[in-house]
Coordinates of C-alpha atoms in Angstrom, one line a residue:
Chain A
X1 CA -47.2 -19.1 -3.7
X2 CA -50.7 -18.8 -2.4
X3 CA -51.8 -17.8 1.0
X4 CA -53.5 -20.6 3.0
X5 CA -57.1 -19.6 3.7
X6 CA -57.5 -18.5 7.3
X7 CA -59.4 -21.1 9.3
X8 CA -62.0 -19.7 11.5
X9 CA -61.3 -20.6 15.1
X10 CA -64.0 -20.4 17.6
X11 CA -64.0 -16.7 18.6
X12 CA -62.1 -16.2 21.9
X13 CA -64.0 -13.8 24.0
X14 CA -62.5 -10.3 24.4
X15 CA -63.9 -10.1 27.9
X16 CA -61.4 -11.4 30.5
X17 CA -62.1 -12.0 34.0
X18 CA -61.4 -9.2 36.5
X19 CA -58.7 -11.2 38.2
X20 CA -56.9 -11.9 34.9
X21 CA -57.0 -8.2 34.1
X22 CA -55.7 -7.3 37.5
X23 CA -52.7 -9.6 37.3
X24 CA -51.9 -8.6 33.8
X25 CA -51.9 -4.9 34.7
X26 CA -49.7 -5.7 37.7
X27 CA -47.1 -7.5 35.6
X28 CA -47.1 -4.6 33.2
X29 CA -47.1 -1.7 35.7
X30 CA -44.6 -2.9 38.3
X31 CA -41.5 -2.8 36.1
X32 CA -42.5 0.6 34.8
X33 CA -43.0 1.8 38.3
X34 CA -39.5 0.6 39.3
X35 CA -38.0 2.4 36.4
X36 CA -39.8 5.6 37.2
X37 CA -38.8 5.3 40.8
X38 CA -35.1 5.1 39.9
X39 CA -35.3 8.3 38.0
X40 CA -37.4 10.1 40.6
X41 CA -34.9 9.1 43.2
X42 CA -32.2 11.0 41.4
X43 CA -34.5 14.0 41.0
X44 CA -35.4 13.8 44.7
X45 CA -31.8 13.6 45.8
X46 CA -30.8 16.6 43.8
X47 CA -33.9 18.4 45.0
X48 CA -33.0 17.7 48.6
X49 CA -29.4 18.8 48.2
X50 CA -30.2 21.9 46.3
X51 CA -33.2 22.8 48.4
X52 CA -31.4 22.3 51.7
X53 CA -28.5 24.5 50.5
X54 CA -30.7 27.2 49.0
X55 CA -33.0 27.2 52.1
X56 CA -30.2 27.5 54.6
X57 CA -27.8 29.5 52.4
X58 CA -30.1 32.1 50.9
X59 CA -30.5 33.9 54.3
X60 CA -26.8 34.2 54.6
X61 CA -26.3 35.9 51.3
X62 CA -25.8 39.6 51.7
X63 CA -23.6 42.4 50.3
X64 CA -21.5 42.1 53.3
X65 CA -21.1 38.4 53.0
X66 CA -19.9 38.7 49.4
X67 CA -17.6 41.6 49.9
X68 CA -15.8 41.2 53.2
X69 CA -13.2 38.9 54.6
X70 CA -13.8 36.3 57.3
X71 CA -13.4 37.6 60.9
X72 CA -13.2 36.2 64.4
X73 CA -11.6 32.9 63.5
X74 CA -13.9 32.4 60.5
X75 CA -17.0 32.5 62.6
X76 CA -18.1 35.9 61.2
X77 CA -17.6 38.0 58.2
X78 CA -17.7 37.1 54.5
X79 CA -16.0 35.2 51.9
X80 CA -14.7 37.8 49.5
X81 CA -11.0 36.6 49.5
X82 CA -12.2 33.1 48.6
X83 CA -14.3 34.4 45.7
X84 CA -11.5 36.6 44.5
X85 CA -9.0 33.8 44.8
X86 CA -11.2 31.4 42.9
X87 CA -11.8 33.8 40.1
X88 CA -8.1 34.7 39.8
X89 CA -7.2 31.0 39.9
X90 CA -9.6 30.2 37.2
X91 CA -8.5 33.1 34.9
X92 CA -4.9 32.0 35.2
X93 CA -5.9 28.4 34.6
X94 CA -7.8 29.4 31.4
X95 CA -4.9 31.4 30.1
X96 CA -2.8 28.2 30.4
X97 CA -5.2 25.5 29.4
X98 CA -7.1 27.0 26.4
X99 CA -4.2 27.8 24.1
X100 CA -2.5 24.4 24.8
X101 CA -5.7 22.5 24.5
X102 CA -6.9 24.2 21.3
X103 CA -3.4 23.9 19.7
X104 CA -3.3 20.1 20.5
X105 CA -6.8 19.6 19.1
X106 CA -6.0 21.5 15.9
X107 CA -2.9 19.5 15.4
X108 CA -4.6 16.2 16.0
X109 CA -7.6 16.9 13.8
X110 CA -6.2 19.0 11.0
X111 CA -2.6 18.0 10.5
X112 CA -2.2 14.3 11.2
X113 CA -2.3 12.6 7.7
X114 CA -4.8 9.8 7.5
X115 CA -5.5 7.4 10.4
X116 CA -4.8 4.0 9.0
X117 CA -1.5 2.9 10.5
X118 CA -1.3 -0.4 8.6
X119 CA -1.9 1.4 5.3
X120 CA 0.7 4.1 6.0
X121 CA 3.2 1.4 7.0
X122 CA 2.5 -0.6 3.9
X123 CA 2.9 2.5 1.7
X124 CA 6.2 3.4 3.4
X125 CA 7.5 -0.1 2.8
X126 CA 6.4 -0.2 -0.8
X127 CA 8.0 3.1 -1.6
X128 CA 10.6 2.8 -4.4
X129 CA 12.4 6.1 -3.9
X130 CA 14.2 7.0 -0.6
X131 CA 12.4 10.3 -0.6
X132 CA 8.9 8.7 -0.8
X133 CA 10.0 6.2 1.8
X134 CA 11.1 9.0 4.1
X135 CA 7.8 10.8 3.8
X136 CA 5.9 7.6 4.4
X137 CA 7.9 6.8 7.5
X138 CA 7.2 10.4 8.6
X139 CA 3.5 9.7 8.3
X140 CA 3.8 6.5 10.3
X141 CA 5.6 8.4 13.1
X142 CA 3.0 11.2 13.0
X143 CA 0.1 8.7 13.3
X144 CA 1.8 6.9 16.2
X145 CA 2.5 10.2 17.9
X146 CA -1.1 11.3 17.4
X147 CA -2.4 8.0 18.8
X148 CA -0.1 8.3 21.8
X149 CA -1.4 11.9 22.4
X150 CA -5.0 10.8 22.2
X151 CA -4.4 7.9 24.6
X152 CA -2.6 10.4 26.9
X153 CA -5.6 12.8 26.8
X154 CA -8.1 10.0 27.6
X155 CA -6.0 8.7 30.5
X156 CA -5.4 12.2 31.8
X157 CA -9.2 12.5 32.0
X158 CA -9.4 9.4 34.2
X159 CA -6.7 10.4 36.7
X160 CA -8.1 11.1 40.2
X161 CA -7.8 14.8 41.0
X162 CA -5.9 14.2 44.3
X163 CA -3.2 12.7 42.1
X164 CA -3.0 15.9 40.1
X165 CA -2.6 17.7 43.4
X166 CA 0.4 15.6 44.4
X167 CA 1.8 15.8 41.0
X168 CA 1.5 19.6 41.0
X169 CA 3.3 19.7 44.4
X170 CA 6.1 17.5 43.2
X171 CA 6.5 18.9 39.7
X172 CA 5.4 22.5 39.7
X173 CA 6.1 23.6 43.3
X174 CA 9.2 21.5 44.1
X175 CA 10.8 20.9 40.7
X176 CA 9.9 24.0 38.6
X177 CA 9.4 26.4 41.4
X178 CA 12.4 25.1 43.3
X179 CA 14.5 25.2 40.2
X180 CA 13.6 28.8 39.5
X181 CA 14.6 29.7 43.1
X182 CA 18.0 28.0 42.7
X183 CA 18.7 29.6 39.4
X184 CA 17.4 33.1 39.9
X185 CA 17.0 33.8 43.6
X186 CA 20.1 32.1 45.1
X187 CA 18.0 29.4 46.7
X188 CA 15.8 31.8 48.6
X189 CA 12.3 30.6 48.9
X190 CA 10.3 32.6 46.3
X191 CA 8.6 30.3 43.7
X192 CA 9.4 27.0 45.4
X193 CA 6.4 27.1 47.6
X194 CA 2.6 26.6 47.1
X195 CA 1.4 29.6 45.0
X196 CA -1.5 30.6 42.8
X197 CA 0.5 30.1 39.6
X198 CA 1.3 26.5 40.5
X199 CA -2.3 25.8 41.5
X200 CA -3.5 27.3 38.2
X201 CA -1.1 25.2 36.2
X202 CA -2.1 22.0 38.1
X203 CA -5.7 22.8 37.4
X204 CA -4.9 23.5 33.8
X205 CA -3.5 20.0 33.4
X206 CA -6.6 18.6 34.9
X207 CA -9.0 20.5 32.6
X208 CA -6.9 20.0 29.5
X209 CA -8.8 16.9 28.3
X210 CA -12.1 18.9 28.5
X211 CA -10.7 21.6 26.2
X212 CA -9.1 19.1 23.8
X213 CA -12.1 16.9 23.5
X214 CA -14.6 19.8 23.0
X215 CA -12.3 21.6 20.5
X216 CA -11.9 18.3 18.6
X217 CA -15.6 17.9 18.4
X218 CA -16.1 21.5 17.3
X219 CA -13.5 21.1 14.6
X220 CA -15.1 17.8 13.4
X221 CA -18.4 19.5 13.1
X222 CA -17.1 22.0 10.6
X223 CA -18.4 20.8 7.2
X224 CA -15.8 19.3 4.9
X225 CA -17.3 21.4 2.1
X226 CA -16.2 24.6 3.7
X227 CA -12.6 23.4 4.0
X228 CA -12.6 22.2 0.4
X229 CA -14.1 25.4 -0.8
X230 CA -11.2 27.4 0.8
X231 CA -8.5 25.0 -0.4
X232 CA -9.9 24.9 -3.9
X233 CA -9.5 28.7 -4.0
X234 CA -5.8 28.4 -3.5
X235 CA -5.8 29.0 0.3
X236 CA -3.1 27.2 2.3
X237 CA -4.0 24.8 5.0
X238 CA -3.2 27.3 7.7
X239 CA -5.2 30.1 6.0
X240 CA -8.1 27.7 5.7
X241 CA -7.9 26.9 9.4
X242 CA -7.5 30.5 10.5
X243 CA -10.1 32.1 8.2
X244 CA -12.7 29.4 7.8
X245 CA -12.4 26.5 10.3
X246 CA -11.7 28.4 13.5
X247 CA -14.4 31.0 13.1
X248 CA -16.9 28.1 12.5
X249 CA -15.6 26.1 15.5
X250 CA -15.3 29.1 17.8
X251 CA -18.6 28.7 19.7
X252 CA -17.7 25.0 20.4
X253 CA -14.3 25.9 21.6
X254 CA -15.7 28.6 23.9
X255 CA -18.2 26.0 25.3
X256 CA -15.2 23.8 26.0
X257 CA -13.4 26.6 27.7
X258 CA -16.4 27.4 29.9
X259 CA -16.9 23.7 30.9
X260 CA -13.2 23.6 31.8
X261 CA -13.6 26.7 33.9
X262 CA -16.6 25.3 35.7
X263 CA -14.9 22.0 36.3
X264 CA -11.8 23.8 37.6
X265 CA -13.7 26.1 39.8
X266 CA -15.2 23.2 41.7
X267 CA -12.0 21.2 42.3
X268 CA -10.4 21.3 45.7
X269 CA -7.9 18.4 45.7
X270 CA -5.5 19.8 43.1
X271 CA -5.2 23.2 44.8
X272 CA -4.9 21.6 48.3
X273 CA -1.1 21.1 48.1
X274 CA -0.3 23.6 45.4
X275 CA -1.4 27.0 46.7
X276 CA -4.7 27.3 48.6
X277 CA -4.4 28.9 52.0
X278 CA -6.4 28.3 55.1
X279 CA -6.7 32.1 55.7
X280 CA -4.9 35.1 54.3
X281 CA -5.1 38.6 55.6
X282 CA -4.4 40.0 52.1
X283 CA -5.5 39.3 48.5
X284 CA -3.1 37.6 46.2
X285 CA -1.4 40.2 43.9
X286 CA 1.6 38.3 42.6
X287 CA 1.9 34.9 40.9
X288 CA 3.7 33.4 43.8
X289 CA 1.2 34.5 46.4
X290 CA -1.0 32.0 48.1
X291 CA -4.8 32.4 47.8
X292 CA -8.1 31.4 49.3
X293 CA -10.5 29.3 47.3
X294 CA -14.2 28.6 47.7
X295 CA -14.0 24.8 47.6
X296 CA -11.2 24.7 50.0
X297 CA -12.9 27.3 52.2
X298 CA -15.9 24.9 52.4
X299 CA -13.6 22.2 53.6
X300 CA -12.0 24.5 56.2
X301 CA -15.3 25.8 57.5
X302 CA -16.7 22.3 57.9
X303 CA -13.7 20.6 59.5
X304 CA -11.4 23.2 61.1
X305 CA -13.8 25.6 62.7
X306 CA -13.5 26.3 66.5
X307 CA -17.2 26.7 66.8
X308 CA -19.2 24.5 64.4
X309 CA -22.6 26.0 65.2
X310 CA -21.5 29.5 64.6
X311 CA -19.9 28.5 61.3
X312 CA -22.8 26.6 59.9
X313 CA -24.6 29.5 58.2
X314 CA -21.4 30.7 56.7
X315 CA -20.8 27.2 55.4
X316 CA -24.2 27.1 53.7
X317 CA -23.7 30.5 52.2
X318 CA -20.3 29.5 50.8
X319 CA -21.6 26.3 49.3
X320 CA -24.4 28.2 47.7
X321 CA -22.1 30.8 46.1
X322 CA -19.8 28.0 44.8
X323 CA -22.8 26.1 43.4
X324 CA -24.2 29.2 41.8
X325 CA -20.8 30.0 40.2
X326 CA -20.4 26.6 38.6
X327 CA -24.0 26.3 37.6
X328 CA -23.9 29.8 36.0
X329 CA -20.8 28.9 34.0
X330 CA -22.3 25.6 32.9
X331 CA -25.5 27.4 31.9
X332 CA -23.5 29.8 29.7
X333 CA -21.8 26.9 28.1
X334 CA -25.0 25.1 27.4
X335 CA -26.6 28.3 26.0
X336 CA -23.8 28.9 23.6
X337 CA -23.9 25.3 22.4
X338 CA -27.7 25.5 21.9
X339 CA -27.3 28.6 19.8
X340 CA -24.6 27.0 17.6
X341 CA -26.8 23.9 17.1
X342 CA -29.7 26.1 16.0
X343 CA -27.5 27.9 13.6
X344 CA -26.1 24.7 12.2
X345 CA -29.6 23.2 11.8
X346 CA -30.8 26.4 10.1
X347 CA -28.1 26.0 7.5
X348 CA -28.8 22.5 6.4
Chain B
X1 CA -12.1 -7.7 -8.0
X2 CA -15.6 -8.4 -9.1
X3 CA -16.0 -10.3 -12.4
X4 CA -18.4 -8.8 -15.0
X5 CA -18.3 -11.3 -17.8
X6 CA -18.3 -9.9 -21.3
X7 CA -19.0 -6.3 -20.5
X8 CA -15.8 -6.2 -18.6
X9 CA -13.8 -7.3 -21.6
X10 CA -14.9 -4.3 -23.5
X11 CA -14.1 -2.0 -20.7
X12 CA -10.7 -3.4 -20.1
X13 CA -9.4 -2.7 -23.5
X14 CA -6.8 0.1 -23.3
X15 CA -8.6 3.4 -23.1
X16 CA -8.5 4.8 -26.5
X17 CA -7.5 8.4 -27.3
X18 CA -9.9 10.3 -29.5
X19 CA -9.2 10.3 -33.3
X20 CA -6.6 12.9 -34.1
X21 CA -8.9 14.6 -36.5
X22 CA -11.6 14.9 -33.9
X23 CA -9.4 16.9 -31.6
X24 CA -7.5 19.4 -33.6
X25 CA -7.6 21.7 -30.6
X26 CA -4.7 22.3 -28.3
X27 CA -4.9 20.3 -25.1
X28 CA -5.0 22.1 -21.8
X29 CA -5.1 19.2 -19.4
X30 CA -3.6 15.9 -20.5
X31 CA -4.3 12.8 -18.4
X32 CA -1.8 10.0 -18.9
X33 CA -2.3 6.5 -17.7
X34 CA -3.7 7.9 -14.5
X35 CA -4.9 5.5 -11.8
X36 CA -6.3 6.3 -8.4
X37 CA -6.7 4.1 -5.3
X38 CA -8.8 4.4 -2.1
X39 CA -6.7 2.3 0.2
X40 CA -6.1 -0.8 -1.9
X41 CA -9.2 -0.4 -4.1
X42 CA -8.4 0.9 -7.5
X43 CA -11.1 3.3 -8.6
X44 CA -9.5 4.7 -11.8
X45 CA -7.8 2.4 -14.2
X46 CA -5.1 4.0 -16.4
X47 CA -7.2 6.8 -17.8
X48 CA -5.7 8.6 -20.7
X49 CA -7.4 11.6 -22.3
X50 CA -6.8 15.2 -23.2
X51 CA -9.1 18.1 -22.3
X52 CA -9.1 20.6 -25.1
X53 CA -8.4 24.3 -24.3
X54 CA -11.4 26.7 -24.1
X55 CA -13.9 23.9 -24.6
X56 CA -16.4 22.3 -22.3
X57 CA -15.8 18.6 -21.7
X58 CA -18.4 16.6 -19.9
X59 CA -17.6 13.5 -17.8
X60 CA -20.6 11.2 -17.7
X61 CA -21.2 7.7 -16.4
X62 CA -23.2 5.8 -13.8
X63 CA -22.8 6.5 -10.1
X64 CA -19.5 5.2 -8.7
X65 CA -17.8 5.2 -12.2
X66 CA -15.1 7.5 -11.0
X67 CA -16.0 10.6 -12.8
X68 CA -15.9 12.8 -9.7
X69 CA -12.7 11.2 -8.5
X70 CA -11.1 12.0 -11.9
X71 CA -12.4 15.6 -11.7
X72 CA -11.0 16.1 -8.2
X73 CA -7.7 14.6 -9.3
X74 CA -7.2 17.6 -11.6
X75 CA -6.8 20.0 -8.8
X76 CA -5.5 17.4 -6.4
X77 CA -8.5 17.8 -4.1
X78 CA -8.3 14.0 -3.5
X79 CA -5.1 14.7 -1.6
X80 CA -7.4 15.6 1.3
X81 CA -8.9 12.2 1.6
X82 CA -6.7 10.0 3.8
X83 CA -5.2 6.8 2.6
X84 CA -5.4 7.5 -1.1
X85 CA -2.8 7.5 -3.8
X86 CA -2.4 8.3 -7.5
X87 CA -0.4 6.7 -10.2
X88 CA 0.4 8.1 -13.7
X89 CA 0.5 11.7 -14.7
X90 CA -1.8 14.7 -15.3
X91 CA -0.3 17.5 -17.3
X92 CA -1.4 21.1 -17.0
X93 CA 0.1 22.9 -20.0
X94 CA 2.7 20.1 -20.1
X95 CA 3.6 20.2 -16.4
X96 CA 2.9 17.1 -14.3
X97 CA 0.8 18.2 -11.4
X98 CA 1.7 15.1 -9.5
X99 CA 5.4 15.9 -9.5
X100 CA 6.5 15.9 -5.9
X101 CA 7.9 19.4 -6.4
X102 CA 4.5 20.9 -7.4
X103 CA 3.1 23.5 -5.1
X104 CA -0.5 22.3 -4.6
X105 CA -1.6 25.8 -3.6
X106 CA -0.4 27.3 -6.9
X107 CA -2.0 24.5 -8.8
X108 CA -5.4 25.2 -7.2
X109 CA -5.1 28.8 -8.0
X110 CA -4.9 27.9 -11.7
X111 CA -7.5 25.1 -11.5
X112 CA -10.7 26.4 -9.8
X113 CA -13.5 24.2 -8.7
X114 CA -17.3 24.4 -8.0
X115 CA -18.8 21.7 -5.9
X116 CA -22.0 19.7 -6.1
X117 CA -23.6 21.3 -3.1
X118 CA -23.2 25.0 -3.0
X119 CA -20.9 25.8 -0.1
X120 CA -20.6 29.5 0.4
X121 CA -18.7 30.5 3.5
X122 CA -20.9 31.8 6.3
X123 CA -19.7 35.3 5.5
X124 CA -21.1 38.2 3.5
X125 CA -21.6 37.9 -0.3
X126 CA -18.7 40.3 -0.8
X127 CA -16.4 38.5 1.5
X128 CA -17.1 35.2 -0.2
X129 CA -15.9 36.5 -3.5
X130 CA -13.1 38.5 -1.9
X131 CA -11.8 35.4 0.0
X132 CA -9.6 33.9 -2.8
X133 CA -8.3 37.3 -3.7
X134 CA -7.3 38.0 -0.1
X135 CA -5.7 34.7 0.7
X136 CA -3.7 34.8 -2.5
X137 CA -2.7 38.4 -2.1
X138 CA -4.0 39.2 -5.6
X139 CA -5.1 42.7 -5.0
X140 CA -3.2 45.7 -3.7
X141 CA -5.9 47.9 -2.3
X142 CA -9.5 48.2 -1.4
X143 CA -10.6 49.7 -4.7
X144 CA -9.0 46.9 -6.7
X145 CA -10.7 44.4 -4.5
X146 CA -14.1 45.9 -5.1
X147 CA -13.5 46.0 -8.8
X148 CA -12.5 42.3 -9.0
X149 CA -15.4 41.3 -6.8
X150 CA -17.8 43.2 -9.1
X151 CA -16.2 41.8 -12.2
X152 CA -16.5 38.2 -10.9
X153 CA -20.1 38.6 -9.9
X154 CA -20.9 40.1 -13.3
X155 CA -19.1 37.1 -15.0
X156 CA -21.3 34.8 -12.9
X157 CA -24.4 36.7 -13.9
X158 CA -25.2 37.5 -10.3
X159 CA -24.2 41.1 -10.0
X160 CA -27.6 42.6 -10.7
X161 CA -29.3 40.4 -8.2
X162 CA -26.9 41.1 -5.3
X163 CA -25.4 44.5 -5.9
X164 CA -27.6 46.2 -3.3
X165 CA -26.9 43.6 -0.6
X166 CA -23.3 42.7 -1.0
X167 CA -22.8 42.9 2.8
X168 CA -25.6 40.6 3.7
X169 CA -24.9 36.9 4.5
X170 CA -24.4 34.7 1.6
X171 CA -26.5 32.0 3.3
X172 CA -29.6 34.2 2.7
X173 CA -29.4 33.7 -1.1
X174 CA -31.4 31.1 -2.9
X175 CA -29.9 27.7 -3.9
X176 CA -29.3 28.8 -7.5
X177 CA -27.8 32.2 -6.4
X178 CA -25.6 30.4 -3.9
X179 CA -24.2 28.2 -6.7
X180 CA -23.6 31.2 -8.9
X181 CA -21.9 32.9 -6.0
X182 CA -19.6 29.8 -5.7
X183 CA -18.8 30.2 -9.4
X184 CA -18.1 33.9 -9.0
X185 CA -15.9 33.0 -6.0
X186 CA -13.9 30.5 -8.2
X187 CA -13.6 33.0 -11.1
X188 CA -12.3 35.8 -8.8
X189 CA -8.8 34.3 -8.7
X190 CA -8.9 34.0 -12.5
X191 CA -8.2 30.4 -12.9
X192 CA -7.4 28.8 -16.3
X193 CA -9.4 25.6 -15.8
X194 CA -12.8 25.4 -14.1
X195 CA -13.9 22.1 -12.7
X196 CA -17.6 21.8 -12.1
X197 CA -18.9 18.8 -10.0
X198 CA -22.6 18.4 -10.9
X199 CA -23.1 22.1 -10.3
X200 CA -26.8 22.0 -11.1
X201 CA -27.8 18.7 -9.4
X202 CA -29.5 20.4 -6.5
X203 CA -31.2 23.2 -8.5
X204 CA -34.5 23.7 -10.1
X205 CA -34.9 23.9 -13.9
X206 CA -34.7 27.7 -14.1
X207 CA -31.6 28.0 -12.0
X208 CA -30.1 25.1 -14.0
X209 CA -30.8 26.9 -17.2
X210 CA -29.0 30.0 -15.9
X211 CA -26.0 27.9 -14.9
X212 CA -25.9 26.3 -18.3
X213 CA -26.0 29.6 -20.1
X214 CA -23.2 30.7 -17.9
X215 CA -21.1 27.7 -18.8
X216 CA -21.5 28.5 -22.5
X217 CA -20.5 32.1 -21.8
X218 CA -17.4 31.2 -19.7
X219 CA -16.0 28.8 -22.3
X220 CA -14.4 31.8 -24.1
X221 CA -12.0 32.4 -21.3
X222 CA -11.8 29.1 -19.4
X223 CA -11.2 25.4 -20.1
X224 CA -14.2 23.8 -18.4
X225 CA -14.6 20.2 -17.2
X226 CA -18.0 19.3 -15.9
X227 CA -19.2 16.2 -14.2
X228 CA -22.9 15.5 -14.7
X229 CA -25.4 12.8 -14.0
X230 CA -27.8 14.3 -16.5
X231 CA -27.1 13.2 -20.1
X232 CA -29.3 15.9 -21.6
X233 CA -27.3 18.4 -19.8
X234 CA -24.0 16.9 -21.1
X235 CA -25.4 17.1 -24.6
X236 CA -26.6 20.7 -24.2
X237 CA -23.5 22.3 -22.6
X238 CA -20.4 20.3 -23.7
X239 CA -18.3 20.2 -26.8
X240 CA -16.6 16.9 -25.8
X241 CA -17.8 14.1 -23.7
X242 CA -16.0 11.3 -21.9
X243 CA -17.9 8.2 -20.8
X244 CA -16.5 6.4 -17.8
X245 CA -17.6 3.1 -16.5
X246 CA -16.3 1.2 -13.5
X247 CA -13.2 3.3 -13.4
X248 CA -12.4 2.8 -17.0
X249 CA -12.6 5.4 -19.8
X250 CA -14.9 3.7 -22.3
X251 CA -15.2 6.4 -24.9
X252 CA -14.1 10.0 -25.5
X253 CA -15.3 12.0 -28.4
X254 CA -17.0 15.2 -29.6
X255 CA -20.3 15.3 -27.8
X256 CA -22.3 15.3 -31.0
X257 CA -20.6 12.2 -32.3
X258 CA -20.6 10.4 -28.9
X259 CA -24.3 10.9 -28.5
X260 CA -25.3 10.1 -32.1
X261 CA -22.9 7.5 -33.3
X262 CA -21.2 6.0 -30.3
X263 CA -18.3 3.7 -31.2
X264 CA -18.8 1.4 -28.1
X265 CA -21.7 -0.9 -27.4
X266 CA -21.4 0.0 -23.7
X267 CA -21.7 3.7 -24.5
X268 CA -24.8 3.1 -26.6
X269 CA -26.3 1.0 -23.9
X270 CA -25.8 3.6 -21.3
X271 CA -27.1 6.4 -23.5
X272 CA -30.2 4.5 -24.4
X273 CA -30.8 3.8 -20.7
X274 CA -30.2 0.1 -20.7
X275 CA -28.3 0.5 -17.5
X276 CA -27.0 3.3 -15.2

């Protein structure tokens, strides 16, 4: 095929009228401006919120504020019991959520054979020996179970936190706690009441999806070559996971744990019914003690205070501490992840 | 299935075993009517061939011909790929490795493997070689462990280069050194068969030469099966060569004969570069 010779058209002038240029620019710039405005709006909102809190709260921060208990009907003093309660709560929550979350993710990612349900089913049906058929059916059941678990994890992540709170009250406090009381304490109220252990377990349930998802991603990021190298040397699957896969995935798992902690530290609704106290004259020292918590303390200071004006600075200070805590935890998580990414990139 | 006209007819003939007089050697790994499926797609078609003991056998053929799948079938590495299955038998010293009672972990201890891309663990050089010994509980004490690590690194012709930095990260080694480390790691557990999956494909000519010299040396103690894209390499390092095409074994013979007087037209076409 030959290319048709280009016909010379009378040269259109490159010079446009000023008016044409103006309208053209306008058509081009207005949408861009609107897009930019939307993003600036977010930055501005965040700036206003953080600026307001930092401005009003910074003056409140002092050694005394961080290390003493509230006084005079919460209009004076510090927030130490709330900081202590939050930290204790989050530690207990981590002890519960990380092992269960990591174990679930390892099972789902490393031990469920295949993923293709139709194929597994066809294999099971086509099996000629009963032994093969049994193994095939076992695979089908495992795949179904894994799917159900994944669906449960995803749905768990979408449940409103207040529902977790009510569930915690009904299940942990009344059912488990009450059951313990009936069985071991002759019905005397010991564990069957809101307590730090029940709040921590409720929170653990809430943060479980975070741990599972990030562990799953960390496991998926471990190169297949490393697993194969280990297995080809005669290592068992468990040895491979323990000596090769988990050390590689550890930073990712830690990131997940930290994100879970920062999520848990900021939640109020789940601990509302399950263990957080309005005010306690002592620090929690047993699992069935109640506790004070930063988020809940913010709620109390802003709605239950006898003197709103006197409480205001305390409120700002508390919010600032809560924000700083969750931000710091998030920052640690992000830093670890960045370090791991760098290391992975350096390798390839 | 795709139709390939006349060429297909050639390939679909039953895979022929080598002439009895061309393989007087005892067979270490016997593949018998072995087929392999990814899902419903059959990628190996009733392969039958015997890998002779203490010899180097090369598997050659164009990309996607199934040579790597066949290699990975010999230590059941394909088991790790979901939704796959095997038919037929592969005998290691007369024992069917696909028997349901076979312990895959024991099998892999006897059939070592080196992969296409060097894949040292992100651990020290020493720990890389020690890994197989540790997980299999093959050494009783620290001294024995050190001896076996040194022995393996010497066998892989790497000892002199790394003896002063055994406790540095293996990832700091060059590509060729990493691949020899992977060979040393495989040798440490003293396998009987060594599977090499294009071990030099990512290496420069000098590193490749070292690996090839190593293969010639290792032949005395091991039965070696090597997959390679590079026909010159197959001609240089192997005693026997199997040519695979579209999942069929087209021809298996002594390397010298296969390269000089191929029996099949398809083999000749491939060797002369008419396709592939």
